[in-house]
Coordinates of N, CA and C in Angstrom, one line a residue:
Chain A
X1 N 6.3 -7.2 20.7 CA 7.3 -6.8 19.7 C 8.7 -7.0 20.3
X2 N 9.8 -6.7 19.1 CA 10.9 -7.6 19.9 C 11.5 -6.6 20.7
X3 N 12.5 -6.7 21.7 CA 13.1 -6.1 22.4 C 14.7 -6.0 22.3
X4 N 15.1 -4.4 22.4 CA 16.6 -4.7 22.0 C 17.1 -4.4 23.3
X5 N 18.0 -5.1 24.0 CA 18.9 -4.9 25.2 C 20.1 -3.8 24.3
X6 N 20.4 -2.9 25.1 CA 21.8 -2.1 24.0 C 22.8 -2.0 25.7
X7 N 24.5 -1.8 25.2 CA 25.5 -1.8 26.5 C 26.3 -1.3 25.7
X8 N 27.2 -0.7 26.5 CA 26.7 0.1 27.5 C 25.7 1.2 27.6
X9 N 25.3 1.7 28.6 CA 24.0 2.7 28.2 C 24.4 4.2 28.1
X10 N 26.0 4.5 29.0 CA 27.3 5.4 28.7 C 28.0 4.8 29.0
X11 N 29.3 5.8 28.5 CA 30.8 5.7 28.6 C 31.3 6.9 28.6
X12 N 32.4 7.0 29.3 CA 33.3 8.4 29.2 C 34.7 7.4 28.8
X13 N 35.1 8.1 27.4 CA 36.8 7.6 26.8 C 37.7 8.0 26.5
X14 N 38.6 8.2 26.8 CA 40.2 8.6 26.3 C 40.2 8.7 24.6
X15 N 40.3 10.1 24.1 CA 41.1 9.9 22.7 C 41.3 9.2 22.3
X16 N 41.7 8.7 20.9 CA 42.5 7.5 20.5 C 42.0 6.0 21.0
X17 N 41.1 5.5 21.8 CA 40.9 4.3 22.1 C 39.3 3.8 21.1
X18 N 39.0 3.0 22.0 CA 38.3 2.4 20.7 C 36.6 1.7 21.9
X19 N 35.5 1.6 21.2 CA 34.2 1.4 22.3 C 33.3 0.6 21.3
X20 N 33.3 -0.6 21.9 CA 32.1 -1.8 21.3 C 31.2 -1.5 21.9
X21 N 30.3 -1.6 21.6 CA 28.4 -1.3 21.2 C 27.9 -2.5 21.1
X22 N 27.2 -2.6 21.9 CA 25.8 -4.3 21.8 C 24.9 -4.1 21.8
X23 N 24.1 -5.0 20.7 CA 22.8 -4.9 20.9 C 22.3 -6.2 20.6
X24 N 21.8 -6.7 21.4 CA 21.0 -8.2 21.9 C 19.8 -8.3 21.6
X25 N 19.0 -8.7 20.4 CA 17.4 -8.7 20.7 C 16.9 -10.2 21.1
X26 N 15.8 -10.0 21.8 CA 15.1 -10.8 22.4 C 14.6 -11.7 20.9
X27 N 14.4 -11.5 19.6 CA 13.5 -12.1 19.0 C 14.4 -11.8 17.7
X28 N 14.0 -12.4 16.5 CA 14.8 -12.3 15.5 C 14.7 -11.0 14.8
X29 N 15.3 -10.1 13.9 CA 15.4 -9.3 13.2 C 15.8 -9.3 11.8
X30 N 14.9 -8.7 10.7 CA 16.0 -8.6 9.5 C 17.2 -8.4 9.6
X31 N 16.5 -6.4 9.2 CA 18.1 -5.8 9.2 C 17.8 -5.3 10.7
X32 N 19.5 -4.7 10.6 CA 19.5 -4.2 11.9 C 20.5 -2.8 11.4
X33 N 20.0 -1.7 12.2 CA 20.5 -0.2 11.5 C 21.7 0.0 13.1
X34 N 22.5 1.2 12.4 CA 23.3 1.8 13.3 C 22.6 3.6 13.5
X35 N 22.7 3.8 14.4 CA 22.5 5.5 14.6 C 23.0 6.6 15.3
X36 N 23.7 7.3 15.0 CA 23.9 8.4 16.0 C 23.3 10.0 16.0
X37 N 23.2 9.9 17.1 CA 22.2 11.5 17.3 C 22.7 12.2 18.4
X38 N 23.1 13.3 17.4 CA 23.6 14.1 18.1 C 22.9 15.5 18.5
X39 N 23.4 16.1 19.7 CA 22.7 17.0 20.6 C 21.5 17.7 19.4
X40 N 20.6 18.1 19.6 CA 19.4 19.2 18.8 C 19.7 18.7 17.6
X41 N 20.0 17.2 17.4 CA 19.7 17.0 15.7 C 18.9 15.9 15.7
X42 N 18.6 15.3 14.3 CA 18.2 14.3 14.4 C 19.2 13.3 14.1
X43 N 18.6 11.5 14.0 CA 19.2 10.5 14.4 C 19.9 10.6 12.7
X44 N 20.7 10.5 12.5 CA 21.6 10.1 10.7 C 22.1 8.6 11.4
X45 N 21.5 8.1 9.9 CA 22.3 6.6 10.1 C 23.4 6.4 9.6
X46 N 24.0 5.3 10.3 CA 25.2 5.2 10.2 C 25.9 4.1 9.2
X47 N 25.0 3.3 9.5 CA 24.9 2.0 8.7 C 24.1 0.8 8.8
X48 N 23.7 0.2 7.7 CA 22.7 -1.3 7.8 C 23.8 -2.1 7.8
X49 N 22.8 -2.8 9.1 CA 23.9 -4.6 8.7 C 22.8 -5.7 8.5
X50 N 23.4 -6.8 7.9 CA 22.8 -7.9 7.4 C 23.4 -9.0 8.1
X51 N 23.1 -10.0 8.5 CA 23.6 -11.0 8.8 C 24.7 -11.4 7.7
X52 N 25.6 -12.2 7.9 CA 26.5 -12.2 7.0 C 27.5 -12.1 6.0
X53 N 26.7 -10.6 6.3 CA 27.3 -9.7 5.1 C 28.2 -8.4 5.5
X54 N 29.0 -7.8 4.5 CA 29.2 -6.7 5.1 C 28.2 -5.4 5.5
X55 N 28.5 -5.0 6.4 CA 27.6 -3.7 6.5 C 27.7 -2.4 5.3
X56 N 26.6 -1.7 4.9 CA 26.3 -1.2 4.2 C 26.6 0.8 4.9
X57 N 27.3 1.0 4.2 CA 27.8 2.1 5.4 C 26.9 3.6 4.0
X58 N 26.6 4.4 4.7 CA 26.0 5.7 4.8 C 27.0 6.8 4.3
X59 N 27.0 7.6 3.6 CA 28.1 8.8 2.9 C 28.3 9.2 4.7
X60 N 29.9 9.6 4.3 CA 30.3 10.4 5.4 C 31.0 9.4 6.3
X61 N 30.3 7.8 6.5 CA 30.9 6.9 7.6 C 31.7 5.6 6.8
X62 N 32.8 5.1 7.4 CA 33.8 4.4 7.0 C 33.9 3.1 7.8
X63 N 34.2 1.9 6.9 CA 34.5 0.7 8.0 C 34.9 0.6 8.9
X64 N 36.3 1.5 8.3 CA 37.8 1.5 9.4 C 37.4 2.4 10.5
X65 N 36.9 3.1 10.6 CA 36.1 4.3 11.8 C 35.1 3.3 12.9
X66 N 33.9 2.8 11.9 CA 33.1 2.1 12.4 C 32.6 0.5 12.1
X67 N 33.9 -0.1 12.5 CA 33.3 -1.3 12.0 C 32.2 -1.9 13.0
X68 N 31.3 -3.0 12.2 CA 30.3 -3.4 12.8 C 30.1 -5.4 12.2
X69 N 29.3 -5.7 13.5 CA 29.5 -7.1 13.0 C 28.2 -7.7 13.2
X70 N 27.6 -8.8 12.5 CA 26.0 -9.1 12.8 C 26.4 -10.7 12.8
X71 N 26.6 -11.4 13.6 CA 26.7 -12.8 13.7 C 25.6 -13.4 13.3
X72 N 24.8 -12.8 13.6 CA 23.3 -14.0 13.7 C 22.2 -12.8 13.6
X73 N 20.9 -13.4 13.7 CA 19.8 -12.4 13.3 C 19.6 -11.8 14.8
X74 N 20.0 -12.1 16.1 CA 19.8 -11.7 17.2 C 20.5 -10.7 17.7
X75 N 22.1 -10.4 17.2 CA 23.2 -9.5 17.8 C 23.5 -8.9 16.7
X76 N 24.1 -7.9 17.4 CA 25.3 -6.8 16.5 C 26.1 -6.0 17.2
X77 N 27.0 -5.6 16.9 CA 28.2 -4.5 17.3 C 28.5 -3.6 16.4
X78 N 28.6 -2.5 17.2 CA 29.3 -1.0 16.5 C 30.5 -1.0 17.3
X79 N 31.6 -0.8 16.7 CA 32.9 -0.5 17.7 C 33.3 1.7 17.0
X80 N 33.7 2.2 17.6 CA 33.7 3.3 17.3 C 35.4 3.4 17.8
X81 N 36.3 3.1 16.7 CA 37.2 3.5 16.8 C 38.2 5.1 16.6
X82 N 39.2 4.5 17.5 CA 40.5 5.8 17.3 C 39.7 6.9 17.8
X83 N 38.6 7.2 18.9 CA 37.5 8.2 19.1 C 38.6 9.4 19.3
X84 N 37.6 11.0 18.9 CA 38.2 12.1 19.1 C 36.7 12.8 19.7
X85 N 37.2 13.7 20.4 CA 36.1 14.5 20.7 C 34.5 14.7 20.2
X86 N 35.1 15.0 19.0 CA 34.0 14.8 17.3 C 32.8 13.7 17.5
X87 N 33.4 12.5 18.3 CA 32.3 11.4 18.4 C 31.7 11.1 19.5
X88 N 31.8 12.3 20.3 CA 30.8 12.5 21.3 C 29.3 12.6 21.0
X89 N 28.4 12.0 21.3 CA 27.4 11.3 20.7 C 26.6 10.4 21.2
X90 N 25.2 10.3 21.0 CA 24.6 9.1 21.5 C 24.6 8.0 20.1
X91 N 24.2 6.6 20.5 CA 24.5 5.7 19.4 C 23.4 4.8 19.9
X92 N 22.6 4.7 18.9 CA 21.5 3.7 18.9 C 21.4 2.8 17.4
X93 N 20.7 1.4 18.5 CA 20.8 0.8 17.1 C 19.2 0.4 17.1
X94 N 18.9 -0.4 16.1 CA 17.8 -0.7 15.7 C 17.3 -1.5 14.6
X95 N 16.0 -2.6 14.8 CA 16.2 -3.5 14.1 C 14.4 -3.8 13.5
X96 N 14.7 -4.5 12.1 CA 13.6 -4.8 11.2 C 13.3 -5.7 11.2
X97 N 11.6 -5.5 12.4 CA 11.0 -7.0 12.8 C 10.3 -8.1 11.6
X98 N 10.8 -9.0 12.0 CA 10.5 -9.9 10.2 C 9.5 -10.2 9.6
X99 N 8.5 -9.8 10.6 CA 7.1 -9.7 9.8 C 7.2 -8.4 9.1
X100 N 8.4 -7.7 9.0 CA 7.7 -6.5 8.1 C 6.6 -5.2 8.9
X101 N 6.8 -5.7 9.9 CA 6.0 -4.7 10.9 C 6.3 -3.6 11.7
X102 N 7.4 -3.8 11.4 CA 8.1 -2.1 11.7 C 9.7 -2.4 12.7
X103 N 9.8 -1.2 13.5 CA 11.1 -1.2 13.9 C 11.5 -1.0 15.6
X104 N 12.2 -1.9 16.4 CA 12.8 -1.8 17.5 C 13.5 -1.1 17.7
X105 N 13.5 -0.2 19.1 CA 15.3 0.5 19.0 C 15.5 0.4 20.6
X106 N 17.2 0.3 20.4 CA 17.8 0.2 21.7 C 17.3 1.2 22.6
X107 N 17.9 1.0 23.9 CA 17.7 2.6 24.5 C 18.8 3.4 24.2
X108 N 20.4 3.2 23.7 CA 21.0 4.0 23.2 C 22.7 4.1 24.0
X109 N 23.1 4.5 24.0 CA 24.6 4.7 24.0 C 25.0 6.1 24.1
X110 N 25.4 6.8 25.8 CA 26.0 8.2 25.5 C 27.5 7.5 26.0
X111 N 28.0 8.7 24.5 CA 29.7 8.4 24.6 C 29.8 9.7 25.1
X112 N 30.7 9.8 25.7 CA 31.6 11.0 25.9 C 33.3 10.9 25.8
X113 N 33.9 11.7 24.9 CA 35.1 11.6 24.6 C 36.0 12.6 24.7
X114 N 37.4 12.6 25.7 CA 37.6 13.5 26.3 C 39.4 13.4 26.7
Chain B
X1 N 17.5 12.8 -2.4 CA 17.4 12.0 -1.4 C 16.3 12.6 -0.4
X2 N 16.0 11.2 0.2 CA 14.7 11.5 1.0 C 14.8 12.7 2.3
X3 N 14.1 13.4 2.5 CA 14.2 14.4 3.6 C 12.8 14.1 4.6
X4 N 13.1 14.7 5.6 CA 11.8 14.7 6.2 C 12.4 16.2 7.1
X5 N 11.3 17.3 7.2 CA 11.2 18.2 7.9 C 10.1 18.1 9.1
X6 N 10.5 18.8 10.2 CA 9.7 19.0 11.6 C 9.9 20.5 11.6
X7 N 9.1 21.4 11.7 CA 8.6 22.3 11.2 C 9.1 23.0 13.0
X8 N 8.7 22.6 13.8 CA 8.6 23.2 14.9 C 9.8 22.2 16.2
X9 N 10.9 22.7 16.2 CA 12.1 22.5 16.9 C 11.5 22.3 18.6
X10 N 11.0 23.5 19.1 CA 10.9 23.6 20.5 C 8.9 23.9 20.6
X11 N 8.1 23.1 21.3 CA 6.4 23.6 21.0 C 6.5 23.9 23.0
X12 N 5.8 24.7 23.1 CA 5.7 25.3 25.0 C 4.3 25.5 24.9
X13 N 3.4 24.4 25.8 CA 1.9 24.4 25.6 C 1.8 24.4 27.2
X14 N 0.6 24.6 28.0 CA 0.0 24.4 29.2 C -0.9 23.3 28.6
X15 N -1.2 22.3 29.9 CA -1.9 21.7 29.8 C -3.1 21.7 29.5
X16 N -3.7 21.1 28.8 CA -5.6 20.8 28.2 C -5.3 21.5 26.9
X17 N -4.4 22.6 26.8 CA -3.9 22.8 25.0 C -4.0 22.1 24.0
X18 N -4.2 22.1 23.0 CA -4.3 21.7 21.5 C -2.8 21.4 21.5
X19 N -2.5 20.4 20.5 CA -1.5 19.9 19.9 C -0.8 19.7 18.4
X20 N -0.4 20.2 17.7 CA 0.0 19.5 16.1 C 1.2 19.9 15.9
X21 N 2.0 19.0 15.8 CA 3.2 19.2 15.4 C 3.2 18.7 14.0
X22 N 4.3 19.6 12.8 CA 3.8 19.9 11.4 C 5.2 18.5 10.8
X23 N 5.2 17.5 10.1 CA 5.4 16.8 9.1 C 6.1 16.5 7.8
X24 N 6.5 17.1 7.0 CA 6.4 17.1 5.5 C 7.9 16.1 5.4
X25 N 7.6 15.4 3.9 CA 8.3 14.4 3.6 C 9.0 14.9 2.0
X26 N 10.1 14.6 1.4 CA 10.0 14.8 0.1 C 10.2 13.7 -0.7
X27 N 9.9 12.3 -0.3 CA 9.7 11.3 -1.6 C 8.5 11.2 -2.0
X28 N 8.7 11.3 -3.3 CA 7.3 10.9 -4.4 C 6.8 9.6 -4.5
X29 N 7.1 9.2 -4.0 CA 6.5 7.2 -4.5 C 5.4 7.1 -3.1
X30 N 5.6 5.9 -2.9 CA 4.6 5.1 -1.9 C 5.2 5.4 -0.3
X31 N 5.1 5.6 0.4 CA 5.5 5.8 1.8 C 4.9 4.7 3.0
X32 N 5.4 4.6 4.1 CA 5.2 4.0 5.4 C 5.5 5.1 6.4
X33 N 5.1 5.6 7.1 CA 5.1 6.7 7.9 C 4.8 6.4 9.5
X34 N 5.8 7.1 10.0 CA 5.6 6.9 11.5 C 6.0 7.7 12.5
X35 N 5.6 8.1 13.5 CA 5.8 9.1 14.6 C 6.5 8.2 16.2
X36 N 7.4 8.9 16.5 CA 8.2 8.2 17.7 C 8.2 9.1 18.7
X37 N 8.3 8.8 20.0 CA 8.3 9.4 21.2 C 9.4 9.1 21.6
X38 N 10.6 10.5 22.5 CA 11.1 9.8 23.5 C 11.2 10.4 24.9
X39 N 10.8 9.5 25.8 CA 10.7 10.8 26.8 C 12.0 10.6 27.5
X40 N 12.3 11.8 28.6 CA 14.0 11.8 28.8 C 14.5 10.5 29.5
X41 N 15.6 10.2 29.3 CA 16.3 8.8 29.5 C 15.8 7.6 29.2
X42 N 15.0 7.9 28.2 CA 14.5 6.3 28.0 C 14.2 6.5 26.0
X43 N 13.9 5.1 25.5 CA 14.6 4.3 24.2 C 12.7 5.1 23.6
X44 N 13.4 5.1 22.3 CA 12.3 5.9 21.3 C 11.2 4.7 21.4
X45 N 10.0 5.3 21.1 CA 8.9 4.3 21.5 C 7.8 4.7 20.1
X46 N 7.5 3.7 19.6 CA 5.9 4.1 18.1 C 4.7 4.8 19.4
X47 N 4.6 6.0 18.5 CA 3.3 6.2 18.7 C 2.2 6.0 18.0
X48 N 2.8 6.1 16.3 CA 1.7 5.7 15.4 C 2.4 5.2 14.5
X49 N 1.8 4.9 13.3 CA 2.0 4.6 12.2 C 0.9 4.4 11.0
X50 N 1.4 4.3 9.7 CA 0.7 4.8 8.6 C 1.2 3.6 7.6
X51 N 0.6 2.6 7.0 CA 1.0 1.8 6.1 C 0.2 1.8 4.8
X52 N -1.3 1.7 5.2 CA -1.9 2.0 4.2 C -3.3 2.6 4.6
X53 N -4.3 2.8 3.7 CA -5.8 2.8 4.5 C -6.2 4.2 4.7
X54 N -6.9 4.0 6.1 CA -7.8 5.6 6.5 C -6.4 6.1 6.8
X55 N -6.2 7.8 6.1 CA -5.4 8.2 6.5 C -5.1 9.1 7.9
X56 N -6.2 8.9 8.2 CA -6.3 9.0 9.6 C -5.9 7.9 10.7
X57 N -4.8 7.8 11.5 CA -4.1 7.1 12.0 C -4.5 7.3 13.4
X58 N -4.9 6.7 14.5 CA -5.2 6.7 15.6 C -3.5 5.9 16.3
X59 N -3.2 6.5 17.7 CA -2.2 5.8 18.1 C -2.2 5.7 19.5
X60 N -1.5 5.8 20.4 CA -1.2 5.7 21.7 C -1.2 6.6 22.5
X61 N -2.0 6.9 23.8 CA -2.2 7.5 24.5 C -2.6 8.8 24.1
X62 N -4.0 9.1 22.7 CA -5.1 10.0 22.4 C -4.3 10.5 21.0
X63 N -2.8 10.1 20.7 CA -2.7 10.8 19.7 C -2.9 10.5 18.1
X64 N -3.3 11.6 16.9 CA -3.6 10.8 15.9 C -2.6 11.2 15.0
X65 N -2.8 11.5 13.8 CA -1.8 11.6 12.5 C -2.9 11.6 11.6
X66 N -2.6 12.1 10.6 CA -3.5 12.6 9.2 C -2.3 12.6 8.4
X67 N -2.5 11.6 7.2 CA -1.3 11.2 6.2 C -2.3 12.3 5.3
X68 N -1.9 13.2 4.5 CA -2.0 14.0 3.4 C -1.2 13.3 2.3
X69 N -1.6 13.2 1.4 CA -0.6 12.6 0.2 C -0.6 14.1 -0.4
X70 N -1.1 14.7 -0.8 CA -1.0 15.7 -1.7 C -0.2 16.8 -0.8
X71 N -0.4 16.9 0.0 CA 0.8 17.5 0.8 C 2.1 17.1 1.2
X72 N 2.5 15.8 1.2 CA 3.2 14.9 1.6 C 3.5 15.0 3.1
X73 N 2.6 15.4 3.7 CA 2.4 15.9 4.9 C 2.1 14.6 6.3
X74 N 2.3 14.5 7.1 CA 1.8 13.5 8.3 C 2.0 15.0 9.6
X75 N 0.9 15.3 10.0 CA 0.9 15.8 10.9 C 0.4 14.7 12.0
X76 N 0.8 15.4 13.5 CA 0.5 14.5 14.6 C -0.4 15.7 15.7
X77 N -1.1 14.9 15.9 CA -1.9 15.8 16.4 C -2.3 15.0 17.8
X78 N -3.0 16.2 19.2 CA -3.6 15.6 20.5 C -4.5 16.8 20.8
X79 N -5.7 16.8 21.5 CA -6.7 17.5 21.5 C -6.3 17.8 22.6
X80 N -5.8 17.4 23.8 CA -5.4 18.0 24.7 C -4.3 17.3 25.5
X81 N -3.0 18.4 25.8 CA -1.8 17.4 26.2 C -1.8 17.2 27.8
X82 N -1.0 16.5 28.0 CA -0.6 16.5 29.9 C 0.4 16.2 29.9
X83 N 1.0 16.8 31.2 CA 2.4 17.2 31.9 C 3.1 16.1 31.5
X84 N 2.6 14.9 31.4 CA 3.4 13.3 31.5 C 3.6 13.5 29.5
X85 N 3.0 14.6 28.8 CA 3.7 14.4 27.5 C 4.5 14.9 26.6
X86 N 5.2 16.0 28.3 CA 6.9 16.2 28.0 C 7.6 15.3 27.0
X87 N 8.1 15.5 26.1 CA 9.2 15.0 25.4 C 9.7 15.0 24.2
X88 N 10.5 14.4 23.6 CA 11.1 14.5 21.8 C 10.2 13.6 20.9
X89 N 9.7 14.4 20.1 CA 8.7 13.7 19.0 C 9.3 13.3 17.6
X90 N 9.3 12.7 17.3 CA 10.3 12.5 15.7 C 9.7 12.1 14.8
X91 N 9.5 12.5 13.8 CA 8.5 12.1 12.3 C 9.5 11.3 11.5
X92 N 9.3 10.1 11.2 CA 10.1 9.4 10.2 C 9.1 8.7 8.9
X93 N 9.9 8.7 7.8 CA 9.6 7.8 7.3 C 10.1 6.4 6.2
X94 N 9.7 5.8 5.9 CA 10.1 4.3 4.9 C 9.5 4.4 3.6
X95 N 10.5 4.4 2.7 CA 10.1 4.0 1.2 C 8.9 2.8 1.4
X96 N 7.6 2.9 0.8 CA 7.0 1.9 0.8 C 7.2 0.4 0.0
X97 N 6.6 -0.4 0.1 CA 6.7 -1.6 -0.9 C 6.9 -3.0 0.3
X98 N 7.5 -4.1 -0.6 CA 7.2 -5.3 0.1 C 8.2 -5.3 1.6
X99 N 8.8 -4.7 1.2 CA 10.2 -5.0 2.3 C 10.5 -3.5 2.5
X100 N 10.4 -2.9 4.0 CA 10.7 -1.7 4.9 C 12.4 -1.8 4.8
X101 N 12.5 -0.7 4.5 CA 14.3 -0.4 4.4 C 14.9 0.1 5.4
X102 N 15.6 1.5 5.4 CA 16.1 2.2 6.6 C 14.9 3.4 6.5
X103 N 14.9 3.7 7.6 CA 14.0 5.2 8.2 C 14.8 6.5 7.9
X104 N 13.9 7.3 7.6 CA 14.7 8.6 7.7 C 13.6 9.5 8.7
X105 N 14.6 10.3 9.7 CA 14.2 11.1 10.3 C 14.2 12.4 10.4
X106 N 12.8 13.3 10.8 CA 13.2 14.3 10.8 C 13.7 14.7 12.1
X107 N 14.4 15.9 12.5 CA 14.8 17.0 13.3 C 14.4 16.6 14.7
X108 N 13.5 15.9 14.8 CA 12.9 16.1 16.2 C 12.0 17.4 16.9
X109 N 11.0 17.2 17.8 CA 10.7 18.5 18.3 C 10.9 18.2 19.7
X110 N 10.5 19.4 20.2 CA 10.7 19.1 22.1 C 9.7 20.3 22.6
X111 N 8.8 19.0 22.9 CA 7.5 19.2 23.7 C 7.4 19.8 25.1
X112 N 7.4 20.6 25.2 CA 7.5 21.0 27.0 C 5.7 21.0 27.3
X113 N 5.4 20.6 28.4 CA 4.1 21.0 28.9 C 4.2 21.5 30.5
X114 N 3.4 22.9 30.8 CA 3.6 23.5 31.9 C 2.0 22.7 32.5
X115 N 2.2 22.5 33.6 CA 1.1 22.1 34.7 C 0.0 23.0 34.9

């Protein structure tokens, strides 16, 4: 099954600055999801991306907050801008293997914002 | 909109104990159903899954799953746990049909097992 490399695996950030997110799969993907999960909850998505297209964003999450980019069926980026405390968070992504056989996920992203 | 509930937040078993952590979904249509593992510092992993068929789901390392349609239920179940099956369990599921969409997840649980 395919494999997703994700980077950083944490980060500690300054207020106000901004943190790109990668995720590299070994093998091709449909879609590919965004996630964050936070402490004692579960994962809420954030948004699908499509190759080519814009990403499809989730009530509650915004371009301008989280833009994301899918070049090809192999990569993606979440950048998590203008961060405040609030988006302290782990961030995982995850992708829809093209046989239709289910789903990859990174190992994940802890932010800490401070 | 689709929900999925995990019934049981925190489960504390000794080892060779029984296992079931409880399921329920609330879409009406067709489903794809699946249970994830994560154990600490490392990337969520399938333990089962449910696409169509016996709804009895056999999966990875002894555990099974019983899809209930009339309950809308997927319980996960292990006849007896070990220390190595510390960790977060997550019930998700997928609108069924030709093409898998996005997942929805429940709550998670967190499995402790004492030695």
């Amino acid at each position: 099954s395919a494999v997703i490399s994700q980077k950083p695996s944490r980060d500690i950030c300054q207020r106000g600055t901004s943190l790109t997110i990668q995720c590299q799969v070994d093998s091709q993907v449909t879609m590919m999801f965004w996630y964050r999960q936070q402490p004692g909850q579960s994962l809420t998505l954030i948004a699908t991306a499509n190759q080519g297209s814009e990403a499809t964003y989730e009530s509650g999450f915004v371009i301008d907050k989280f833009p994301i980019s899918r070049p090809n069926l192999t990569f993606s980026t979440l950048t998590v801008s203008n961060m405040s405390p609030e988006d302290s968070s782990i961030y995982l992504c995850s992708g829809l293997t093209v046989n239709n056989y289910g789903y990859t996920f990174g190992s994940g992203t802890r932010l800490t914002v401070v | 909109a689709q929900s999925v509930s995990q019934h049981n937040h925190h489960v504390i078993l000794s080892e060779a104990a029984s296992l079931e952590l409880g399921c329920n979904y609330s879409y009406g249509g067709t489903v794809n159903l699946f249970w994830y593992v994560q154990y600490p510092g490392q990337h969520l992993q399938l333990l089962l899954k449910y696409f169509s068929g016996d709804p009895l789901v056999k999966g990875i390392k002894g555990f099974e799953a019983e899809f209930i349609k009339s309950k809308f239920s997927f319980n996960l179940r292990k006849p007896s746990v070990q220390w190595s099956d510390t960790a977060e369990y997550f019930c998700a599921v997928a609108k069924g049909g030709s093409t898998l969409g996005r997942l929805y997840f429940g709550r998670g649980t967190q499995l402790t097992v004492w030695p």
